[in-house]
PDB file of C-alpha atoms in Angstrom:
ATOM      1  CA  PRO E   2     -17.655  15.869  31.320  1.00 62.00           C
ATOM      2  CA  ILE E   3     -19.946  15.373  34.312  1.00 57.00           C
ATOM      3  CA  SER E   4     -23.483  16.646  34.771  1.00 55.00           C
ATOM      4  CA  GLN E   5     -24.511  18.890  37.627  1.00 52.00           C
ATOM      5  CA  PRO E   6     -24.441  19.196  40.583  1.00 55.00           C
ATOM      6  CA  ARG E   7     -20.736  18.308  40.381  1.00 60.00           C
ATOM      7  CA  GLY E   8     -20.057  19.631  36.903  1.00 68.00           C
ATOM      8  CA  THR E   9     -16.766  19.862  35.019  1.00 84.00           C
ATOM      9  CA  GLU E  10     -13.984  22.399  35.548  1.00 87.00           C
ATOM     10  CA  TRP E  11     -11.773  22.260  32.465  1.00 92.00           C
ATOM     11  CA  GLU E  12      -9.282  24.742  33.941  1.00 90.00           C
ATOM     12  CA  ALA E  13      -8.339  22.095  36.509  1.00 89.00           C
ATOM     13  CA  VAL E  14      -7.363  19.486  33.917  1.00 90.00           C
ATOM     14  CA  ASP E  15      -3.704  18.438  34.022  1.00 90.00           C
ATOM     15  CA  LYS E  16      -2.521  18.534  30.385  1.00 88.00           C
ATOM     16  CA  ASN E  17       0.311  16.133  31.220  1.00 89.00           C
ATOM     17  CA  ILE E  18      -2.121  13.439  32.381  1.00 91.00           C
ATOM     18  CA  GLU E  19      -5.417  13.851  30.547  1.00 94.00           C
ATOM     19  CA  ASP E  20      -5.174  12.756  26.903  1.00 97.00           C
ATOM     20  CA  VAL E  21      -8.768  11.753  26.127  1.00 97.00           C
ATOM     21  CA  THR E  22     -12.270  12.682  27.205  1.00 96.00           C
ATOM     22  CA  GLU E  23     -15.559  10.794  27.127  1.00 95.00           C
ATOM     23  CA  ILE E  24     -17.639  12.625  24.533  1.00 96.00           C
ATOM     24  CA  TYR E  25     -20.515  10.114  24.861  1.00 95.00           C
ATOM     25  CA  SER E  26     -21.856   7.671  27.462  1.00 90.00           C
ATOM     26  CA  MET E  27     -25.207   6.401  28.742  1.00 86.00           C
ATOM     27  CA  HIS E  28     -25.656   9.852  30.284  1.00 86.00           C
ATOM     28  CA  GLY E  29     -25.682  11.384  26.803  1.00 90.00           C
ATOM     29  CA  ALA E  30     -23.327  13.403  24.612  1.00 94.00           C
ATOM     30  CA  SER E  31     -21.162  16.318  25.711  1.00 94.00           C
ATOM     31  CA  GLU E  32     -19.915  17.529  22.337  1.00 97.00           C
ATOM     32  CA  TYR E  33     -21.534  20.951  22.715  1.00 96.00           C
ATOM     33  CA  TYR E  34     -24.151  22.637  24.875  1.00 92.00           C
ATOM     34  CA  GLY E  35     -27.632  21.976  23.515  1.00 92.00           C
ATOM     35  CA  ASN E  36     -26.788  18.879  21.439  1.00 94.00           C
ATOM     36  CA  PRO E  37     -29.585  16.332  20.741  1.00 91.00           C
ATOM     37  CA  ARG E  38     -28.387  13.958  23.481  1.00 91.00           C
ATOM     38  CA  GLN E  39     -27.754  16.612  26.110  1.00 88.00           C
ATOM     39  CA  LEU E  40     -26.492  15.546  29.534  1.00 85.00           C
ATOM     40  CA  ILE E  41     -28.932  16.118  32.376  1.00 79.00           C
ATOM     41  CA  SER E  42     -28.606  19.498  34.146  1.00 75.00           C
ATOM     42  CA  VAL E  43     -25.407  20.426  32.342  1.00 80.00           C
ATOM     43  CA  THR E  44     -24.453  24.104  32.222  1.00 84.00           C
ATOM     44  CA  LYS E  45     -22.729  26.206  29.574  1.00 88.00           C
ATOM     45  CA  GLY E  46     -18.956  26.116  29.510  1.00 91.00           C
ATOM     46  CA  GLN E  47     -18.687  22.400  30.339  1.00 90.00           C
ATOM     47  CA  SER E  48     -18.835  20.782  26.896  1.00 94.00           C
ATOM     48  CA  VAL E  49     -15.996  19.141  24.984  1.00 96.00           C
ATOM     49  CA  ARG E  50     -15.888  22.062  22.561  1.00 97.00           C
ATOM     50  CA  ASP E  51     -15.396  24.377  25.539  1.00 96.00           C
ATOM     51  CA  ALA E  52     -12.374  22.306  26.532  1.00 96.00           C
ATOM     52  CA  LEU E  53     -10.946  22.522  23.017  1.00 97.00           C
ATOM     53  CA  LYS E  54     -11.561  26.265  22.985  1.00 97.00           C
ATOM     54  CA  LEU E  55      -9.440  26.558  26.117  1.00 95.00           C
ATOM     55  CA  GLY E  56      -6.582  24.900  24.256  1.00 96.00           C
ATOM     56  CA  LEU E  57      -6.844  21.421  25.746  1.00 96.00           C
ATOM     57  CA  LYS E  58      -5.789  18.710  23.314  1.00 97.00           C
ATOM     58  CA  LEU E  59      -8.083  15.786  24.063  1.00 98.00           C
ATOM     59  CA  GLY E  60      -8.984  12.728  22.035  1.00 98.00           C
ATOM     60  CA  PHE E  61     -12.548  11.377  22.033  1.00 98.00           C
ATOM     61  CA  ILE E  62     -13.812   8.097  23.473  1.00 97.00           C
ATOM     62  CA  GLY E  63     -17.227   6.608  24.221  1.00 95.00           C
ATOM     63  CA  GLY E  64     -18.188   4.625  27.303  1.00 91.00           C
ATOM     64  CA  GLY E  65     -20.970   3.159  29.384  1.00 84.00           C
ATOM     65  CA  ASP E  66     -20.912   4.133  33.082  1.00 78.00           C
ATOM     66  CA  ASP E  67     -23.745   1.770  33.964  1.00 67.00           C
ATOM     67  CA  HIS E  68     -21.516  -0.206  36.413  1.00 67.00           C
ATOM     68  CA  LEU E  69     -22.850  -3.535  35.073  1.00 67.00           C
ATOM     69  CA  THR E  70     -19.503  -4.674  33.611  1.00 63.00           C
ATOM     70  CA  HIS E  71     -20.581  -5.118  30.004  1.00 64.00           C
ATOM     71  CA  PRO E  72     -18.559  -2.502  28.087  1.00 64.00           C
ATOM     72  CA  GLY E  73     -19.493  -2.162  24.449  1.00 60.00           C
ATOM     73  CA  SER E  74     -22.807  -3.913  24.942  1.00 62.00           C
ATOM     74  CA  GLY E  75     -25.366  -3.135  22.268  1.00 55.00           C
ATOM     75  CA  TYR E  76     -28.431  -3.640  24.433  1.00 53.00           C
ATOM     76  CA  PRO E  77     -30.134  -1.063  26.667  1.00 55.00           C
ATOM     77  CA  VAL E  78     -29.568  -1.188  30.398  1.00 55.00           C
ATOM     78  CA  GLU E  79     -32.078  -3.145  32.456  1.00 58.00           C
ATOM     79  CA  LYS E  80     -33.934  -0.403  34.328  1.00 55.00           C
ATOM     80  CA  SER E  81     -34.659  -2.500  37.418  1.00 53.00           C
ATOM     81  CA  MET E  82     -30.931  -3.097  37.895  1.00 58.00           C
ATOM     82  CA  MET E  83     -30.023   0.577  37.818  1.00 56.00           C
ATOM     83  CA  PHE E  84     -32.582   2.131  40.159  1.00 53.00           C
ATOM     84  CA  PRO E  85     -32.277   4.939  41.272  1.00 55.00           C
ATOM     85  CA  PHE E  86     -29.666   5.906  38.636  1.00 57.00           C
ATOM     86  CA  ILE E  87     -31.836   5.172  35.615  1.00 58.00           C
ATOM     87  CA  VAL E  88     -33.088   8.768  35.587  1.00 58.00           C
ATOM     88  CA  CYS E  89     -29.694   9.933  34.299  1.00 65.00           C
ATOM     89  CA  LEU E  90     -28.730   6.874  32.219  1.00 72.00           C
ATOM     90  CA  LYS E  91     -30.936   7.518  29.205  1.00 79.00           C
ATOM     91  CA  TYR E  92     -29.000   5.909  26.354  1.00 85.00           C
ATOM     92  CA  ARG E  93     -27.150   2.747  25.341  1.00 86.00           C
ATOM     93  CA  PRO E  94     -23.444   2.399  26.194  1.00 88.00           C
ATOM     94  CA  GLY E  95     -20.916   3.970  23.851  1.00 93.00           C
ATOM     95  CA  ILE E  96     -17.781   2.470  22.332  1.00 94.00           C
ATOM     96  CA  ALA E  97     -14.165   3.626  22.337  1.00 96.00           C
ATOM     97  CA  ALA E  98     -12.401   2.608  19.107  1.00 97.00           C
ATOM     98  CA  ILE E  99      -8.585   2.558  19.222  1.00 98.00           C
ATOM     99  CA  ILE E 100      -6.279   2.756  16.202  1.00 98.00           C
ATOM    100  CA  SER E 101      -3.333   0.506  17.020  1.00 98.00           C
ATOM    101  CA  ASP E 102      -0.934  -1.830  15.226  1.00 95.00           C
ATOM    102  CA  SER E 103      -1.337  -4.388  18.004  1.00 97.00           C
ATOM    103  CA  LEU E 104      -4.043  -5.378  20.481  1.00 96.00           C
ATOM    104  CA  ASP E 105      -1.799  -5.929  23.511  1.00 97.00           C
ATOM    105  CA  ILE E 106      -2.451  -3.682  26.503  1.00 97.00           C
ATOM    106  CA  LYS E 107       0.787  -1.703  26.177  1.00 97.00           C
ATOM    107  CA  SER E 108       0.075  -0.847  22.533  1.00 98.00           C
ATOM    108  CA  LEU E 109      -3.535   0.100  23.223  1.00 98.00           C
ATOM    109  CA  PHE E 110      -2.618   2.490  26.018  1.00 97.00           C
ATOM    110  CA  ALA E 111       0.176   3.960  23.883  1.00 97.00           C
ATOM    111  CA  ALA E 112      -2.397   4.636  21.145  1.00 98.00           C
ATOM    112  CA  LEU E 113      -4.739   6.304  23.644  1.00 97.00           C
ATOM    113  CA  LYS E 114      -1.824   8.440  24.838  1.00 97.00           C
ATOM    114  CA  LYS E 115      -1.443   9.640  21.226  1.00 98.00           C
ATOM    115  CA  ARG E 116      -5.236  10.236  20.992  1.00 98.00           C
ATOM    116  CA  HIS E 117      -5.463   7.732  18.145  1.00 98.00           C
ATOM    117  CA  CYS E 118      -9.051   6.881  18.965  1.00 98.00           C
ATOM    118  CA  TYR E 119     -12.678   7.753  18.290  1.00 98.00           C
ATOM    119  CA  ALA E 120     -16.087   7.390  19.894  1.00 98.00           C
ATOM    120  CA  THR E 121     -19.434   5.954  18.813  1.00 97.00           C
ATOM    121  CA  THR E 122     -22.888   5.789  20.377  1.00 95.00           C
ATOM    122  CA  GLY E 123     -22.643   2.002  20.536  1.00 93.00           C
ATOM    123  CA  GLU E 124     -22.581   1.001  16.871  1.00 95.00           C
ATOM    124  CA  LYS E 125     -19.379  -0.418  15.377  1.00 95.00           C
ATOM    125  CA  ILE E 126     -18.981   2.399  12.866  1.00 98.00           C
ATOM    126  CA  TYR E 127     -15.674   2.500  10.973  1.00 98.00           C
ATOM    127  CA  LEU E 128     -14.115   5.956  10.792  1.00 98.00           C
ATOM    128  CA  ASP E 129     -10.815   7.072   9.286  1.00 98.00           C
ATOM    129  CA  PHE E 130      -9.838  10.748   9.412  1.00 98.00           C
ATOM    130  CA  ARG E 131      -6.486  12.102   8.275  1.00 98.00           C
ATOM    131  CA  ILE E 132      -4.581  15.044   6.827  1.00 98.00           C
ATOM    132  CA  GLY E 133      -1.643  13.849   4.754  1.00 97.00           C
ATOM    133  CA  LYS E 134       0.250  11.345   6.904  1.00 97.00           C
ATOM    134  CA  ALA E 135      -1.358  12.620  10.123  1.00 98.00           C
ATOM    135  CA  ILE E 136      -4.259  10.677  11.611  1.00 98.00           C
ATOM    136  CA  MET E 137      -6.828  11.636  14.237  1.00 98.00           C
ATOM    137  CA  GLY E 138      -5.195  12.829  17.447  1.00 98.00           C
ATOM    138  CA  ASP E 139      -2.052  14.229  15.808  1.00 98.00           C
ATOM    139  CA  GLU E 140      -0.630  17.770  15.826  1.00 98.00           C
ATOM    140  CA  ILE E 141       0.845  18.943  12.528  1.00 98.00           C
ATOM    141  CA  LYS E 142       2.216  21.920  10.629  1.00 97.00           C
ATOM    142  CA  VAL E 143       1.300  22.357   6.971  1.00 96.00           C
ATOM    143  CA  SER E 144       2.400  24.417   4.006  1.00 92.00           C
ATOM    144  CA  GLY E 145      -0.595  25.485   1.991  1.00 93.00           C
ATOM    145  CA  SER E 146      -4.257  24.708   2.565  1.00 97.00           C
ATOM    146  CA  PRO E 147      -4.820  21.442   4.496  1.00 98.00           C
ATOM    147  CA  VAL E 148      -6.696  18.648   2.720  1.00 98.00           C
ATOM    148  CA  LEU E 149      -8.841  16.569   5.061  1.00 98.00           C
ATOM    149  CA  LYS E 150      -9.754  13.022   4.042  1.00 98.00           C
ATOM    150  CA  VAL E 151     -12.591  11.011   5.590  1.00 98.00           C
ATOM    151  CA  THR E 152     -13.685   7.406   5.134  1.00 98.00           C
ATOM    152  CA  ALA E 153     -16.717   6.161   7.058  1.00 98.00           C
ATOM    153  CA  CYS E 154     -18.592   2.847   6.942  1.00 98.00           C
ATOM    154  CA  GLY E 155     -21.774   2.655   8.991  1.00 98.00           C
ATOM    155  CA  THR E 156     -23.853  -0.178  10.364  1.00 97.00           C
ATOM    156  CA  GLY E 157     -26.792   1.387   8.529  1.00 97.00           C
ATOM    157  CA  ARG E 158     -27.391   4.108   5.960  1.00 98.00           C
ATOM    158  CA  LEU E 159     -25.462   7.289   6.652  1.00 98.00           C
ATOM    159  CA  GLN E 160     -27.206  10.637   6.673  1.00 98.00           C
ATOM    160  CA  GLN E 161     -24.198  12.960   6.699  1.00 98.00           C
ATOM    161  CA  VAL E 162     -20.584  13.384   7.701  1.00 98.00           C
ATOM    162  CA  ASP E 163     -19.581  16.767   9.098  1.00 98.00           C
ATOM    163  CA  ILE E 164     -16.145  18.358   9.302  1.00 98.00           C
ATOM    164  CA  VAL E 165     -16.034  20.490  12.447  1.00 98.00           C
ATOM    165  CA  LYS E 166     -13.438  23.264  12.540  1.00 98.00           C
ATOM    166  CA  ASN E 167     -12.870  25.233  15.749  1.00 98.00           C
ATOM    167  CA  GLY E 168     -16.361  24.402  16.995  1.00 98.00           C
ATOM    168  CA  GLU E 169     -18.241  25.180  13.757  1.00 98.00           C
ATOM    169  CA  ILE E 170     -19.290  22.989  10.840  1.00 98.00           C
ATOM    170  CA  ALA E 171     -16.887  23.780   7.996  1.00 98.00           C
ATOM    171  CA  HIS E 172     -18.203  21.178   5.569  1.00 98.00           C
ATOM    172  CA  CYS E 173     -21.181  18.798   5.405  1.00 98.00           C
ATOM    173  CA  PHE E 174     -21.077  15.728   3.147  1.00 98.00           C
ATOM    174  CA  HIS E 175     -24.560  14.330   2.504  1.00 98.00           C
ATOM    175  CA  CYS E 176     -24.740  10.557   2.108  1.00 98.00           C
ATOM    176  CA  THR E 177     -26.969   8.150   0.180  1.00 95.00           C
ATOM    177  CA  GLU E 178     -25.431   4.819   1.215  1.00 97.00           C
ATOM    178  CA  ASP E 179     -23.977   3.127   4.289  1.00 98.00           C
ATOM    179  CA  ARG E 180     -20.504   4.474   3.522  1.00 98.00           C
ATOM    180  CA  ALA E 181     -18.796   7.688   2.516  1.00 98.00           C
ATOM    181  CA  LYS E 182     -15.382   8.735   1.267  1.00 98.00           C
ATOM    182  CA  PHE E 183     -14.443  12.304   0.454  1.00 98.00           C
ATOM    183  CA  ALA E 184     -11.791  15.012   0.733  1.00 98.00           C
ATOM    184  CA  TYR E 185     -12.215  18.606   1.845  1.00 98.00           C
ATOM    185  CA  LYS E 186      -9.665  21.379   1.271  1.00 98.00           C
ATOM    186  CA  ASP E 187      -9.836  24.216   3.772  1.00 98.00           C
ATOM    187  CA  GLU E 188      -8.839  27.271   1.781  1.00 97.00           C
ATOM    188  CA  GLU E 189     -10.034  29.544   4.600  1.00 98.00           C
ATOM    189  CA  LEU E 190      -7.096  28.700   6.878  1.00 98.00           C
ATOM    190  CA  LYS E 191      -4.612  31.500   6.278  1.00 97.00           C
ATOM    191  CA  ARG E 192      -0.863  31.536   6.800  1.00 96.00           C
ATOM    192  CA  GLY E 193       0.058  31.568  10.476  1.00 96.00           C
ATOM    193  CA  GLN E 194      -3.416  30.478  11.646  1.00 98.00           C
ATOM    194  CA  LYS E 195      -4.256  27.457  13.774  1.00 98.00           C
ATOM    195  CA  ALA E 196      -7.312  25.203  13.810  1.00 98.00           C
ATOM    196  CA  TYR E 197      -8.552  21.891  15.078  1.00 98.00           C
ATOM    197  CA  TYR E 198     -10.706  19.620  12.942  1.00 98.00           C
ATOM    198  CA  TYR E 199     -12.720  16.501  13.671  1.00 98.00           C
ATOM    199  CA  ALA E 200     -15.151  14.355  11.700  1.00 98.00           C
ATOM    200  CA  ARG E 201     -18.662  13.565  12.958  1.00 98.00           C
ATOM    201  CA  VAL E 202     -20.763  10.792  11.451  1.00 98.00           C
ATOM    202  CA  LEU E 203     -24.556  10.666  11.673  1.00 98.00           C
ATOM    203  CA  GLN E 204     -26.551   7.628  10.577  1.00 98.00           C
ATOM    204  CA  ARG E 205     -30.196   7.813   9.515  1.00 98.00           C
ATOM    205  CA  ASP E 206     -31.132   5.812  12.627  1.00 97.00           C
ATOM    206  CA  GLY E 207     -29.567   8.514  14.838  1.00 96.00           C
ATOM    207  CA  GLU E 208     -26.405   6.628  15.786  1.00 97.00           C
ATOM    208  CA  MET E 209     -23.203   8.678  15.687  1.00 98.00           C
ATOM    209  CA  ALA E 210     -19.415   8.625  15.714  1.00 98.00           C
ATOM    210  CA  TRP E 211     -16.813  11.307  16.455  1.00 98.00           C
ATOM    211  CA  SER E 212     -13.162  11.208  15.447  1.00 98.00           C
ATOM    212  CA  SER E 213     -10.530  12.678  17.708  1.00 98.00           C
ATOM    213  CA  PRO E 214      -9.374  16.080  16.438  1.00 98.00           C
ATOM    214  CA  ILE E 215      -6.310  16.869  14.378  1.00 98.00           C
ATOM    215  CA  TRP E 216      -4.622  20.121  15.426  1.00 98.00           C
ATOM    216  CA  VAL E 217      -3.188  22.071  12.509  1.00 98.00           C
ATOM    217  CA  LYS E 218      -0.949  25.104  12.190  1.00 98.00           C
ATOM    218  CA  ARG E 219      -0.456  26.590   8.754  1.00 97.00           C
ATOM    219  CA  LEU E 220       3.070  27.932   8.388  1.00 95.00           C
ATOM    220  CA  THR E 221       3.777  31.589   7.718  1.00 93.00           C
ATOM    221  CA  GLU E 222       5.452  32.542   4.449  1.00 87.00           C
ATOM    222  CA  ASP E 223       8.873  32.677   6.116  1.00 84.00           C
ATOM    223  CA  GLU E 224       8.257  29.324   7.824  1.00 85.00           C
ATOM    224  CA  GLU E 225       7.198  27.797   4.497  1.00 80.00           C
ATOM    225  CA  ASP E 226      10.401  29.071   2.835  1.00 76.00           C
ATOM    226  CA  LEU E 227      12.456  27.681   5.706  1.00 80.00           C
ATOM    227  CA  ALA E 228      10.745  24.287   5.536  1.00 77.00           C
ATOM    228  CA  LEU E 229      11.268  24.147   1.768  1.00 76.00           C
ATOM    229  CA  ALA E 230      14.941  25.029   2.133  1.00 73.00           C
ATOM    230  CA  GLU E 231      15.426  22.338   4.787  1.00 75.00           C
ATOM    231  CA  GLU E 232      13.721  19.749   2.611  1.00 75.00           C
ATOM    232  CA  ARG E 233      15.881  20.603  -0.405  1.00 77.00           C
ATOM    233  CA  LEU E 234      19.073  20.556   1.630  1.00 73.00           C
ATOM    234  CA  LYS E 235      18.059  17.231   3.128  1.00 76.00           C
ATOM    235  CA  ASN E 236      17.572  15.804  -0.359  1.00 81.00           C
ATOM    236  CA  GLY E 237      20.849  17.285  -1.625  1.00 78.00           C
ATOM    237  CA  GLU E 238      19.042  19.655  -3.983  1.00 75.00           C
ATOM    238  CA  PHE E 239      20.188  23.111  -5.089  1.00 70.00           C
ATOM    239  CA  ILE E 240      18.823  26.234  -3.364  1.00 70.00           C
ATOM    240  CA  SER E 241      19.516  29.850  -4.307  1.00 71.00           C
ATOM    241  CA  GLN E 242      22.000  32.013  -2.434  1.00 67.00           C
ATOM    242  CA  SER E 243      19.214  34.241  -1.121  1.00 69.00           C
ATOM    243  CA  ALA E 244      17.334  31.188   0.194  1.00 66.00           C
ATOM    244  CA  MET E 245      20.528  29.915   1.799  1.00 62.00           C
ATOM    245  CA  ASN E 246      21.160  33.293   3.443  1.00 69.00           C
ATOM    246  CA  LYS E 247      17.622  33.362   4.823  1.00 71.00           C
ATOM    247  CA  TYR E 248      17.945  29.783   6.070  1.00 62.00           C
ATOM    248  CA  ALA E 249      21.252  30.516   7.774  1.00 67.00           C
ATOM    249  CA  ALA E 250      19.854  33.644   9.445  1.00 73.00           C
ATOM    250  CA  LYS E 251      16.837  31.758  10.812  1.00 69.00           C
ATOM    251  CA  ARG E 252      19.034  28.974  12.164  1.00 70.00           C
ATOM    252  CA  GLY E 253      21.721  31.301  13.528  1.00 72.00           C
ATOM    253  CA  LEU E 254      24.353  29.867  11.203  1.00 65.00           C
ATOM    254  CA  LYS E 255      27.365  31.680   9.747  1.00 66.00           C
ATOM    255  CA  LEU E 256      28.153  31.159   6.091  1.00 60.00           C
ATOM    256  CA  HIS E 257      31.820  31.144   5.074  1.00 61.00           C
ATOM    257  CA  LYS E 258      32.675  32.955   1.884  1.00 62.00           C
ATOM    258  CA  ARG E 259      34.926  31.213  -0.604  1.00 57.00           C
TER     259      ARG E 259
END
């Protein structure tokens, strides 16, 4: 997202091209309107949560934008080098962390394409966020209430780790050490409903990290029955005649009577 006077028009984003967005840079954070590191002159409707509300599926990265070619640097920008832009570059550069099996360029860009990434405010905070086998950036369907698992290791003492669901804090885990590991079961997500979740880490020194979201759809009762039938058939297990009839009807199959 960009501050005024240019601003950000999420409706113009090409979903086939844009896979990630910069949730934090030296300009500040754009997670939501009114956040503690607010971008200068930003207006409502231009935050990352606004983009997610519109249905955009974007992963989160951090960056610098100081034009001094030192990405990931932990030191503040030299003010004399950035005049007259220093008025809008108020913070240290951010970091984009990428989850990849390999560090070659092709693998890194493939991971970004899958939104397997997260952002920090410059600290090398470790963050793992998953639901079952799905990791940050994935889209999944679940039977039953989703169980979200978070592991975070900070560079200092952690204050809290939040689970954000559809733009609201669904769970807050208060920390006493420099690391946290917990699971949260969302029993409020009903059959047929959809939600996105992401984890947000806050250290006691104010440094932060944001995981990319995981988009979840909880199956309806019929969809759950269908998925169960498919799994049993795949494993060569027995299913009842009524379950087989329902499965065949959903798949448009004709059953032959013996």
